[in-house]
Each structure stands twice: as C-alpha cells, then as structure tokens.
mmCIF file of C-alpha atoms in Angstrom:
data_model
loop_
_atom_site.group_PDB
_atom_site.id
_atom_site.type_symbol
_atom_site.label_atom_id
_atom_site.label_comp_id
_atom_site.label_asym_id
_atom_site.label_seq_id
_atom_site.Cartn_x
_atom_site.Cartn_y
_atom_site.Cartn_z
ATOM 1 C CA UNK V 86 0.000 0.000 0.000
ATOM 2 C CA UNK V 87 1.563 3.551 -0.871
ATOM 3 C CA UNK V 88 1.502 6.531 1.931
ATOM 4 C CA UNK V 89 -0.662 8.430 -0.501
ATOM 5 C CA UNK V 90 -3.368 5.907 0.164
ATOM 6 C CA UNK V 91 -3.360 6.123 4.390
ATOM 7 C CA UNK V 92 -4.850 8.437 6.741
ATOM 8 C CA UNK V 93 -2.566 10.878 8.515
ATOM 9 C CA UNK V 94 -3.031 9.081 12.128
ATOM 10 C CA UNK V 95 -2.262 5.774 10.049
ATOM 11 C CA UNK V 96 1.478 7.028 8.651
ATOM 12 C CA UNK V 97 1.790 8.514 12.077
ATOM 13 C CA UNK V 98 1.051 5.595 13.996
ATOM 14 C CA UNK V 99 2.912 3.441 11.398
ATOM 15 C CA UNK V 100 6.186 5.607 11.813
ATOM 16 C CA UNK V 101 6.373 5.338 15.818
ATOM 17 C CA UNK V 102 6.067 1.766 15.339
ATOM 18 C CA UNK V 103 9.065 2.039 12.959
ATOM 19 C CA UNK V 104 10.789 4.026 15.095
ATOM 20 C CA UNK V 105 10.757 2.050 18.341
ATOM 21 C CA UNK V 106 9.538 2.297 21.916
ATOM 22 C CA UNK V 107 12.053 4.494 22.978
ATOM 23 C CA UNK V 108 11.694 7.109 20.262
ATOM 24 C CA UNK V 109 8.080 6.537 20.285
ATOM 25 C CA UNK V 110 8.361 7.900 24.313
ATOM 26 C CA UNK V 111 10.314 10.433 23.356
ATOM 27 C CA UNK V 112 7.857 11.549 20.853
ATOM 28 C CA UNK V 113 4.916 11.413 22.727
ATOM 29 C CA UNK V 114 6.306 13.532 25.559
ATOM 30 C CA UNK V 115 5.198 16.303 22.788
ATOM 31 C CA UNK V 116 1.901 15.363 21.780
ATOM 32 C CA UNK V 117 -1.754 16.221 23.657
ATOM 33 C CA UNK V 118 -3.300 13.607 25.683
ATOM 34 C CA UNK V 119 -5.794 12.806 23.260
ATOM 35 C CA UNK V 120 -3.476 12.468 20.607
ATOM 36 C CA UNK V 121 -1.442 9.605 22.177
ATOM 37 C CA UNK V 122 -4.921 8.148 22.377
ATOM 38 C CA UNK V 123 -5.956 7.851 19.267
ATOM 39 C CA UNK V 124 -2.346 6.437 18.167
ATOM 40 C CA UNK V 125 -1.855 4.192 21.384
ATOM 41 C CA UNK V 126 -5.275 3.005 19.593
ATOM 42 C CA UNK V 127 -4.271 2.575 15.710
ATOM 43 C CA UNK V 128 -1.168 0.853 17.000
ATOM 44 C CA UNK V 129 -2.830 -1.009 19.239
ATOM 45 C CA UNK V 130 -5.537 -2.486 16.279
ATOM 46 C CA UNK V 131 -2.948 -2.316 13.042
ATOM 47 C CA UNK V 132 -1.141 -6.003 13.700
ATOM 48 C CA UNK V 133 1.620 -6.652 11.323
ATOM 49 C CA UNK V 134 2.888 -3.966 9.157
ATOM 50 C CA UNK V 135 4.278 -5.315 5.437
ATOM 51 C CA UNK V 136 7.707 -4.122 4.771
ATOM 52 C CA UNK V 137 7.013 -1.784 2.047
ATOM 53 C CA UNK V 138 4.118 0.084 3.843
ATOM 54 C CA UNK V 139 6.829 0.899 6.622
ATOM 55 C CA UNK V 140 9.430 1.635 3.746
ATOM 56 C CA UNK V 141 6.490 4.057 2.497
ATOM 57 C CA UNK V 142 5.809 5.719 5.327
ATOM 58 C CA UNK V 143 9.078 6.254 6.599
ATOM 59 C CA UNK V 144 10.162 7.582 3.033
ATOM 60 C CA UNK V 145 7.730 10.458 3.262
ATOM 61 C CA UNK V 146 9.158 11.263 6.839
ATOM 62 C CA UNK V 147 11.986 11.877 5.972
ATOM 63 C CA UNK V 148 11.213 13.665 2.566
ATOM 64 C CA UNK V 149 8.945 15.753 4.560
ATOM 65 C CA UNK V 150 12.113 16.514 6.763
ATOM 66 C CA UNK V 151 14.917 17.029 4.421
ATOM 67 C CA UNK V 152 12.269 19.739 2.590
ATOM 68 C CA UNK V 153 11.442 21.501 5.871
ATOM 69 C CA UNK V 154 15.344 21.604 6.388
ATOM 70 C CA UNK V 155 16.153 23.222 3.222
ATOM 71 C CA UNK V 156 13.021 25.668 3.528
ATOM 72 C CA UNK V 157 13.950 26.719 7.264
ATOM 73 C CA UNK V 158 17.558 27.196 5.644
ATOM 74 C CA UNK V 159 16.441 29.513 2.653
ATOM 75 C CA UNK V 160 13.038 29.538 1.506
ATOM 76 C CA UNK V 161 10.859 27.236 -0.876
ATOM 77 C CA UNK V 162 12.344 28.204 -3.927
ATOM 78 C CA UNK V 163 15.653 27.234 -2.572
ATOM 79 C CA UNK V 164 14.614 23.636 -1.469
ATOM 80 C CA UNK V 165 13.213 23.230 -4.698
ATOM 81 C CA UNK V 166 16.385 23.953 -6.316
ATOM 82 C CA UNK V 167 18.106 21.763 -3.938
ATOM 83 C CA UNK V 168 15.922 18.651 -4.216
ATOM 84 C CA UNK V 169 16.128 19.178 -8.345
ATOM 85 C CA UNK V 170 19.520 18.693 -7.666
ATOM 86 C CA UNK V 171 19.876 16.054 -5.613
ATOM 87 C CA UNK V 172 16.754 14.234 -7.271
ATOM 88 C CA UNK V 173 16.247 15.289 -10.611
ATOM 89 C CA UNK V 174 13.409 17.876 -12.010
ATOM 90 C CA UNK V 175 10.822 15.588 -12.249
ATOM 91 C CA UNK V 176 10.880 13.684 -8.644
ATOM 92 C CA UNK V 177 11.741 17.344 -6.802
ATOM 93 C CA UNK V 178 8.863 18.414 -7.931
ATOM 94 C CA UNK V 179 6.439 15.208 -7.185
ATOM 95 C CA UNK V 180 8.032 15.822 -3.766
ATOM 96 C CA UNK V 181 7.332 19.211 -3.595
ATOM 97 C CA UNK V 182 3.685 18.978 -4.730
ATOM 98 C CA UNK V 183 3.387 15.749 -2.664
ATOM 99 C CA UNK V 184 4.872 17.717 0.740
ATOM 100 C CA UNK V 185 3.140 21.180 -0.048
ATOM 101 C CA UNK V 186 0.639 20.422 2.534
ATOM 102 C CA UNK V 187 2.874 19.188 4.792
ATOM 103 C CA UNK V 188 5.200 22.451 4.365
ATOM 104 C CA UNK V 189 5.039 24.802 6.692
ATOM 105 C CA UNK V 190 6.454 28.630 5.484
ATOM 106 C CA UNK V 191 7.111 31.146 7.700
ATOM 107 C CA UNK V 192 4.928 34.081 6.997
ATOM 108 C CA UNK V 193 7.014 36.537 5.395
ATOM 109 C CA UNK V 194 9.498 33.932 3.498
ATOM 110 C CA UNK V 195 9.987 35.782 0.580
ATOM 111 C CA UNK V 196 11.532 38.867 2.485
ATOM 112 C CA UNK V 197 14.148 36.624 3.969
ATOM 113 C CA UNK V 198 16.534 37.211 0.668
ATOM 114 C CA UNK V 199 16.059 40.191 0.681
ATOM 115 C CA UNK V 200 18.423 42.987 1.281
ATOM 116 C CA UNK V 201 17.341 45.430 4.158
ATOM 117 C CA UNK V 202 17.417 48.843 2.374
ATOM 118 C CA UNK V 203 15.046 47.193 -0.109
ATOM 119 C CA UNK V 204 12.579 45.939 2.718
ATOM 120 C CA UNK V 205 12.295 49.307 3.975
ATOM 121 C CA UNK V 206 11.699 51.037 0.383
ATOM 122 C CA UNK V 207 8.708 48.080 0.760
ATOM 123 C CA UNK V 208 6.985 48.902 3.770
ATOM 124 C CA UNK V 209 8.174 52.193 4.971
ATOM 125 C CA UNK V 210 4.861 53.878 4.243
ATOM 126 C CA UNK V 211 3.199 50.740 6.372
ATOM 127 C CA UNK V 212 0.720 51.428 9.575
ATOM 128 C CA UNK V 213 3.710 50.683 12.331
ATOM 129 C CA UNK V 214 1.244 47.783 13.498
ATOM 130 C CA UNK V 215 1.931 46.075 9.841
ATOM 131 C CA UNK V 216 5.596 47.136 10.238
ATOM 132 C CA UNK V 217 6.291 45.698 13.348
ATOM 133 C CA UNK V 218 3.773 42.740 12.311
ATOM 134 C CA UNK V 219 6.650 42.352 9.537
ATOM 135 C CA UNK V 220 9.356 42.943 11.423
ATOM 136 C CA UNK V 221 8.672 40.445 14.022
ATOM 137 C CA UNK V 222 8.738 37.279 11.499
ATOM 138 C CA UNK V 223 12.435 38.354 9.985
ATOM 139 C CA UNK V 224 15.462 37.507 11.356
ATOM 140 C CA UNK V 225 16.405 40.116 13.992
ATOM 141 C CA UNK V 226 19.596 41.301 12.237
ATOM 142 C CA UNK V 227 17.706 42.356 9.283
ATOM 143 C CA UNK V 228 14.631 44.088 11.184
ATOM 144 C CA UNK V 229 17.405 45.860 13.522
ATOM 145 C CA UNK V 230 18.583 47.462 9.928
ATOM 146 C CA UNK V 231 15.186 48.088 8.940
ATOM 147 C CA UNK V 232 14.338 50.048 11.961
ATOM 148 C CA UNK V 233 17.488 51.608 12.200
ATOM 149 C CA UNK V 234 16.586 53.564 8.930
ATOM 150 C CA UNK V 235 13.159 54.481 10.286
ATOM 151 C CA UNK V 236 12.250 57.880 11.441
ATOM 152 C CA UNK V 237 12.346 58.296 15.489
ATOM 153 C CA UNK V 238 9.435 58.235 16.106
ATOM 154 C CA UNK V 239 8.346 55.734 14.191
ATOM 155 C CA UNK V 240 10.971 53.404 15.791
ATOM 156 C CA UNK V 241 9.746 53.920 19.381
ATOM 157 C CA UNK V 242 5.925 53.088 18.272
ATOM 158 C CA UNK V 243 7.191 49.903 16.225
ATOM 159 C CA UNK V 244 9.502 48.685 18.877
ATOM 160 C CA UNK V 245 6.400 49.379 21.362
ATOM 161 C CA UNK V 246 3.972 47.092 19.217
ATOM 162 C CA UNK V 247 6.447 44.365 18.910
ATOM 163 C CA UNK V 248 6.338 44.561 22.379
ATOM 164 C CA UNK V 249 3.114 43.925 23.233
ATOM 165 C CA UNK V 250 2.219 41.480 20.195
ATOM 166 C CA UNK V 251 0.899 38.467 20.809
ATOM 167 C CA UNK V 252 -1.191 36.622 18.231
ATOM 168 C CA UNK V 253 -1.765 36.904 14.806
ATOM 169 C CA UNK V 254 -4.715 35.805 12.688
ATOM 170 C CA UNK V 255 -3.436 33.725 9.385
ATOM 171 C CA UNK V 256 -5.815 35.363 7.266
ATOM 172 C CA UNK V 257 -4.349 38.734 8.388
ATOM 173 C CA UNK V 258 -1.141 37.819 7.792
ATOM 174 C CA UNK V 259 -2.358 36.375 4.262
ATOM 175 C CA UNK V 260 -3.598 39.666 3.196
ATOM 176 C CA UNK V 261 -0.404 41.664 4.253
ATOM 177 C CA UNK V 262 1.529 39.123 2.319
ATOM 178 C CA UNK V 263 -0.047 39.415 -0.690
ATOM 179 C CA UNK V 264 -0.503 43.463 -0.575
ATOM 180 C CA UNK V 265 3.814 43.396 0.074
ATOM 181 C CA UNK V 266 4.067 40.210 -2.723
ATOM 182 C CA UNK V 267 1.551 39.520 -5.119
ATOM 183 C CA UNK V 268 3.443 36.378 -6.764
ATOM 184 C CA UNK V 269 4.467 34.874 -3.587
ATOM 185 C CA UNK V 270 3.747 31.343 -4.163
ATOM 186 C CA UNK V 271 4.225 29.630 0.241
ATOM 187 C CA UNK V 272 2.093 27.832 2.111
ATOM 188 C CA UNK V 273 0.682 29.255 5.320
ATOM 189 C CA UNK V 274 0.029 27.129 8.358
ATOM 190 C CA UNK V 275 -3.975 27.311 9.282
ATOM 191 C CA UNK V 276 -3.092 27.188 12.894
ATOM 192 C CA UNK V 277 -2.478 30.947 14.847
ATOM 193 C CA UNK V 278 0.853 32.042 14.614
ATOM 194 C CA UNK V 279 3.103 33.844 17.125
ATOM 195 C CA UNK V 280 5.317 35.995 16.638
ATOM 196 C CA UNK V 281 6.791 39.494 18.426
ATOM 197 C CA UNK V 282 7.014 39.694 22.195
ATOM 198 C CA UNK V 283 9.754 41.276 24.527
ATOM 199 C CA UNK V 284 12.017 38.686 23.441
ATOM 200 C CA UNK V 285 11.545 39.677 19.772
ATOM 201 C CA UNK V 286 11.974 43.256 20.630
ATOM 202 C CA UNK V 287 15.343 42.738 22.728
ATOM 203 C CA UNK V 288 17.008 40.236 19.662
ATOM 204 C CA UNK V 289 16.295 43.639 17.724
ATOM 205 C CA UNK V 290 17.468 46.337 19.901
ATOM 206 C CA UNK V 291 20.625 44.315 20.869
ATOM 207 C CA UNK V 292 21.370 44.653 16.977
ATOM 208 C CA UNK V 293 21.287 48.079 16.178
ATOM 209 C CA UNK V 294 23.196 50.814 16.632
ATOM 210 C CA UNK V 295 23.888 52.417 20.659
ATOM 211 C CA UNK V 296 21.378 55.965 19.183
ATOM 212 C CA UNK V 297 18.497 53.675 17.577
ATOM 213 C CA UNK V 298 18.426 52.104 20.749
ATOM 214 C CA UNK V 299 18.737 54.764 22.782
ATOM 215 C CA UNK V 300 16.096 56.181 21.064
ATOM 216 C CA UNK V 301 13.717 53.809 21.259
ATOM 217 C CA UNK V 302 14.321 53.363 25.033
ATOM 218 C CA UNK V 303 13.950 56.362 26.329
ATOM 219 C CA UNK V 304 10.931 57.099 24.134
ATOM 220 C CA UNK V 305 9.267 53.736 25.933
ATOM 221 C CA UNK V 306 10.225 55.326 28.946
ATOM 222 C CA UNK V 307 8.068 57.616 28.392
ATOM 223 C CA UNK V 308 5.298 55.829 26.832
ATOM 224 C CA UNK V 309 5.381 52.832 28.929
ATOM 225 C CA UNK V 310 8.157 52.509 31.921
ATOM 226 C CA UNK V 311 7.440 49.024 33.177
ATOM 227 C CA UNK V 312 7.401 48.257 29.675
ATOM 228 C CA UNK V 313 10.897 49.769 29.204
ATOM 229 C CA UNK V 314 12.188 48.600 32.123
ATOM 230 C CA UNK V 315 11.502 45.148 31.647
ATOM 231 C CA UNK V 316 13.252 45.636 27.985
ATOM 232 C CA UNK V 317 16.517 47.079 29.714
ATOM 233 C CA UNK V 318 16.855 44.073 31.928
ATOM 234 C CA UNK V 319 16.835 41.924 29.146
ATOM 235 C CA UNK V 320 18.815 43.488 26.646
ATOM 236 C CA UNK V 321 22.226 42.470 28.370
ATOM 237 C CA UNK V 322 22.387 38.718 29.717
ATOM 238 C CA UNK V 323 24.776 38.301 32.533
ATOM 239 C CA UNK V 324 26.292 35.168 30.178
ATOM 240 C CA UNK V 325 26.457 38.118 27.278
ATOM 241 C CA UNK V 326 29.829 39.594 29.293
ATOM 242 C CA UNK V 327 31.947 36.675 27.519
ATOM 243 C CA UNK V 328 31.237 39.128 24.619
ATOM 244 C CA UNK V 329 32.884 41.745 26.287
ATOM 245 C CA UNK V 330 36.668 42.205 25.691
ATOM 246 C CA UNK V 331 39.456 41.454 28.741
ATOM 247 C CA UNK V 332 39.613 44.974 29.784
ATOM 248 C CA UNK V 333 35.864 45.877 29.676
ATOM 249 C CA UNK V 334 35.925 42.994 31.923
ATOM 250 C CA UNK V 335 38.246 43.668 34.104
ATOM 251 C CA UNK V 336 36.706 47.710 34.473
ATOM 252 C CA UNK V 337 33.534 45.899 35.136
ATOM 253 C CA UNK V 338 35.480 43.823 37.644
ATOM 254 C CA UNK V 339 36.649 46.887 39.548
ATOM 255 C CA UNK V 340 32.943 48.128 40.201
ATOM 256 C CA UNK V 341 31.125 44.743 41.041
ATOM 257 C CA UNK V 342 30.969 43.488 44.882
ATOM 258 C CA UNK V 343 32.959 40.183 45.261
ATOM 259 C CA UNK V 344 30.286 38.630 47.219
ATOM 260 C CA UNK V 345 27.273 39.394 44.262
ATOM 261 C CA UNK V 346 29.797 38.264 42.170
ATOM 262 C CA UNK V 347 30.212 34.960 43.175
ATOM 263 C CA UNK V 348 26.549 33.973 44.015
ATOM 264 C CA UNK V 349 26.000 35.428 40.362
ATOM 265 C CA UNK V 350 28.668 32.856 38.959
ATOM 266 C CA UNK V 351 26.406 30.225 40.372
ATOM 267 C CA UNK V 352 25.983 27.445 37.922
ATOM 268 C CA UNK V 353 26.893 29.366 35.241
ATOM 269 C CA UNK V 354 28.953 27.906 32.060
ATOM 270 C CA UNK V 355 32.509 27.167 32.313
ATOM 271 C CA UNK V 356 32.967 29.457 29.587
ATOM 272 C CA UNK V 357 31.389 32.757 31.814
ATOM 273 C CA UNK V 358 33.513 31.698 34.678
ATOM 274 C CA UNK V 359 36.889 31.585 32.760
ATOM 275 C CA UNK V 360 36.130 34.640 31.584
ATOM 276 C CA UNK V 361 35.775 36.449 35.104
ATOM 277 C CA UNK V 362 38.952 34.353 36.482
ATOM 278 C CA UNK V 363 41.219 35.307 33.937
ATOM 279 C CA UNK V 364 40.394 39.134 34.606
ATOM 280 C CA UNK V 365 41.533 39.482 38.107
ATOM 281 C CA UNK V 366 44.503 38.121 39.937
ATOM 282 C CA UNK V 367 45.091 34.175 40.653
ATOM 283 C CA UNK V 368 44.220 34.868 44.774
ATOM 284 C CA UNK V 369 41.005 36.473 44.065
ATOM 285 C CA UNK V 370 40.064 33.565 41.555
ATOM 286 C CA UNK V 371 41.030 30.518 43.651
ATOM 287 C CA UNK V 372 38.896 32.384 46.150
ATOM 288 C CA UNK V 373 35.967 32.407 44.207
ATOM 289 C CA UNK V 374 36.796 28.977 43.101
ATOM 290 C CA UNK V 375 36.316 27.707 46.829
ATOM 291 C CA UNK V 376 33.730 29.618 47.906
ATOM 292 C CA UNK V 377 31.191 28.236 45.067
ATOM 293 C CA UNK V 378 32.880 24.632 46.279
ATOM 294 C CA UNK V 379 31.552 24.804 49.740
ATOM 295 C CA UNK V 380 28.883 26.917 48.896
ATOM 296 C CA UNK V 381 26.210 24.696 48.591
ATOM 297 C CA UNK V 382 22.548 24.994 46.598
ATOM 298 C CA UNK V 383 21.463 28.461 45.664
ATOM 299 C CA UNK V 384 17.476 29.768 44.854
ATOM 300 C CA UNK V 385 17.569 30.700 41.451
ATOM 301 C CA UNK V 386 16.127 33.761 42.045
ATOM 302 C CA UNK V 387 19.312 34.680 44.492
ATOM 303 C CA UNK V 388 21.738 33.913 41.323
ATOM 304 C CA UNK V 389 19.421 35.625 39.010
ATOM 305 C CA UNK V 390 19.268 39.009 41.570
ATOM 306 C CA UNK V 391 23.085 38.844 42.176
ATOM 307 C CA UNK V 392 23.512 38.477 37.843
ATOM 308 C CA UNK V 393 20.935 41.093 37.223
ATOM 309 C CA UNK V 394 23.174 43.675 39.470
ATOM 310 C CA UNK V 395 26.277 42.518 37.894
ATOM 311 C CA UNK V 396 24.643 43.720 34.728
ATOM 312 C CA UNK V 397 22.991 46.829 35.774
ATOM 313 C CA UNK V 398 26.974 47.949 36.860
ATOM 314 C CA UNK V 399 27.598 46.560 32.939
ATOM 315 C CA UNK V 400 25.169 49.101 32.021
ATOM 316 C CA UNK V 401 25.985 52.122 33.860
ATOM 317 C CA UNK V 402 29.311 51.317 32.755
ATOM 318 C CA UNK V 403 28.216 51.609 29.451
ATOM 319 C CA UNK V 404 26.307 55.068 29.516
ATOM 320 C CA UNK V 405 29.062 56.804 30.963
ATOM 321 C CA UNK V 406 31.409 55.448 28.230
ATOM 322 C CA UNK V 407 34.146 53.651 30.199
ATOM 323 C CA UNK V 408 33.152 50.422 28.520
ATOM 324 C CA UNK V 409 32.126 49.690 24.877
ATOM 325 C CA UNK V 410 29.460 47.048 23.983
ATOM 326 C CA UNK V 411 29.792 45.925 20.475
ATOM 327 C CA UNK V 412 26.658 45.684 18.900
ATOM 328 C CA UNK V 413 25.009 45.199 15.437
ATOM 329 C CA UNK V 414 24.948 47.774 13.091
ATOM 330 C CA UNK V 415 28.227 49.242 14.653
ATOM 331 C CA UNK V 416 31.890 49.531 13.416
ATOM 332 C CA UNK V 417 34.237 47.210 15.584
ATOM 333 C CA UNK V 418 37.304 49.187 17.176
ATOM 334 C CA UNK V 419 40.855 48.804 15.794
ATOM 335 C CA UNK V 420 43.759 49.016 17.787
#
C-alpha cells in the first residue's frame, strides 16, 4: 500500500512503530493527551505492518524533513532547487507537490533574501502595526537594519507594538503578504501564529546601533516605563559579558561586589567563569573557586538578583562610556 493511500493518524502511527519504543516515548512527551490516544489506539488495532508500507511511510518522513530543512535554511524556492539537484526535475517536484501540505512557510518567506534597504523602500509607508507585524517574522539582524533607517518616532511606536504582540490571525497575515508580494507562491500554516514579544523586541534592539536604541528606550520610557524597564533588563544577559573584551571585563570587575559576584557565577557555564577568572589576579580567583565549592545549593532567584546587578553595573558602565558594547549595526574598534 503507498503513503498516498493512508490516513494521517495511520502514517503517524505506522512511523512510531518504525521508530521504536524508545523514540516513540520520546515523541509522545510532545503530543496532547488525546493524541497519544488515538495512536496508542491505531497501534494497538494495526497487527503486522508489510515491509514496504513501513518503507512508504518512513520515506515520506523523511522527505517531509529534508524539505522543511532546506526551507527553514532559505526559503521554498531554494529547497526546490536543492531537491532538483539532488533528485532530478521531475521527482523534486512530485516531492514538492506531494509535501506542499505538509510544508510549513514562515509568513514573510519571501523577504528573507532580501536585502534590508530594499525591505524598507517596501513597507516604509506601512501602519507601524503592519511594520512591526513584519518585522517580528524576519530575522532580527535584518529588522534591527530596517528600523534603524526608520524615522524616530516611528521606531519607538514599532519597537512598542512588537512589544506587546501576541497573536496573529493567518488570514491577516495572508492579506499583508499578498498586498507586500503579489506572486508569492508559500504555504501558510492554518493554525495561529506567534510571533513578536519582549524577546523579539530585545534580539532587535541588541542589533542596532547604541542611538536607535537609545532612542527607542527612552521614548518607551516615556510611553510605557514598566514596559521599558523590563526591555533594559533583558537586553544584556549576565552570560552576554563573555562578549565583552578582557579589559571591559576587568573595568567591570573593579565596580562589582565580590560577594554578588560569586553567588552570580552560580551554575553558570565554564565558559562565563573563565572569563571572570582570567580578569583578576590568581588569589582572588582561587577564592571564588572555593567559595562556590563549599557553597552549597542556591534559589535561582538569588543567582538571578546577584547576575541582574552585575549587569545593571555593565550598564551604567556603558552610559558613561568607560566600557564599549559591540553591537550590530556598529563599526568594531581597531587598535
């Protein structure tokens, strides 16, 4: 029997089965109660599976794999040029028209190649809820030089609606897409999408340059303060100072409180901590060193308070210009 002739729940159940019991666990781990129910059922009833259905179905699993791959890598058009070839013309594009419903795009896809200044030319003269609508699906290195280029306030307002976006009908985004790209030729999930949050907001701001940011800070100050103050604690991660060069560190070192220090290198990667340690003198490491030894456990929220003041001396640091954060968007220094 070919996959084209079985329900979904059939290949599904079909493919765990393939797949083995400890897979199979794995797998449904990620699945809704009633879903492992009605394929603990078709597993339970399907008996012995012939060697060629299982051949079949696992086939299309991993067609429908290596095409997500190459789409999350560069788009459709790009996996189709891949599969051709890899597979030839004719069977890359049976596979394509066999997986298309299987495919899931993100919204936006066809913006992804495309350069920046040309993105803005596209939707500068957007409602800043369809900008930052747009702006939330693209990578966050390209909407940083998108709303670098904006006008100030425009920026604030966009960064304030990324914000605070939650959830976004498909049909919505279906309409925007085809206003920005008439030919695109993807195909959209049914289910709600996500997209934009304070997460999405801080990838962006920690790409562009120190002024857009600025900018768009202080005009959420204004606009919103616990909305911008939540967005300054998360623009700089405590793990982010590994980014920082040796003597940034060691200034930082100078202002911190030894004690706050070490509760805030609590559990953190070795990679963090040999970054601190080789910034200040071999005593005052080895002291560190055996004071998170006998330590003991920590509440998370201690290590988290202890990082979060580590930072906010990162930050001051950083306003008064006795250390330099390299960001997107900005020239790197040269000796």
């Amino acid at each position: 029997m070919s996959s084209s002739t079985m329900t979904g729940r059939e290949k599904a159940a079909i493919l765990l089965v393939s797949l083995g019991q400890d897979a199979s666990a794995e797998v449904f781990k990620h699945l809704r109660q009633e879903e492992i129910d009605e394929l603990t059922l078709e597993i339970a009833g399907m008996g012995h599976i012939a060697p060629d259905r299982k051949q079949s179905v696992v086939e299309e699993f991993y067609e429908v794999a290596v095409a997500q791959e190459y789409i999350a890598e560069g788009g459709l058009e790009y996996a189709r040029g891949i599969l051709q070839k890899a597979l030839g013309e004719g069977k890359a594009n049976e596979v394509m028209a066999r997986l298309s419903s299987a495919i899931q795009v993100s919204p936006f896809e066809f913006l992804r190649r495309t350069e920046a200044s040309q993105i803005l030319n596209v939707i500068a003269n957007e409602h800043p809820q369809t900008i930052a609508l747009i702006l939330a699906y693209l990578p966050s290195e390209t909407a940083a030089q998108v709303v670098s280029s904006l006008p100030d306030d425009v920026q604030a307002d966009v960064a304030m609606r990324i914000a605070l976006m939650d959830r976004t009908a498909p049909e919505v985004i279906r309409e925007i897409e085809r206003v920005l790209e008439r030919k695109l030729s993807s195909v959209i999930t049914q289910d709600f999408t996500s997209a934009g949050g304070l997460r999405s907001l801080v990838d962006l701001l920690n790409q562009v340059d120190r002024t857009t940011e600025r900018t768009i800070v202080e005009t959420l100050e204004e606009q919103n303060p616990e909305l911008a103050d939540e967005v300054r604690r998360m623009m700089f991660l405590f793990e982010d100072i590994v980014t920082l060069d040796d003597r940034n560190i060691q200034q930082v070192l100078r202002e911190v409180d030894v004690k706050e220090l070490t509760v805030a290198l609590k559990g953190v990667s070795s990679e963090v901590q040999d970054a601190i340690f080789r910034n200040m003198s071999e005593r005052a490491a080895t002291n560190i060193r055996e004071e998170l030894e006998f330590m003991g456990p920590v509440r998370v929220k201690q290590v988290e308070e202890a990082q979060q003041k580590v930072v906010a001396v990162i930050r001051r640091l950083e306003e008064s210009g006795a250390i330099v954060i390299i960001r997107g968007g900005e020239d790197q220094l040269v000796a």
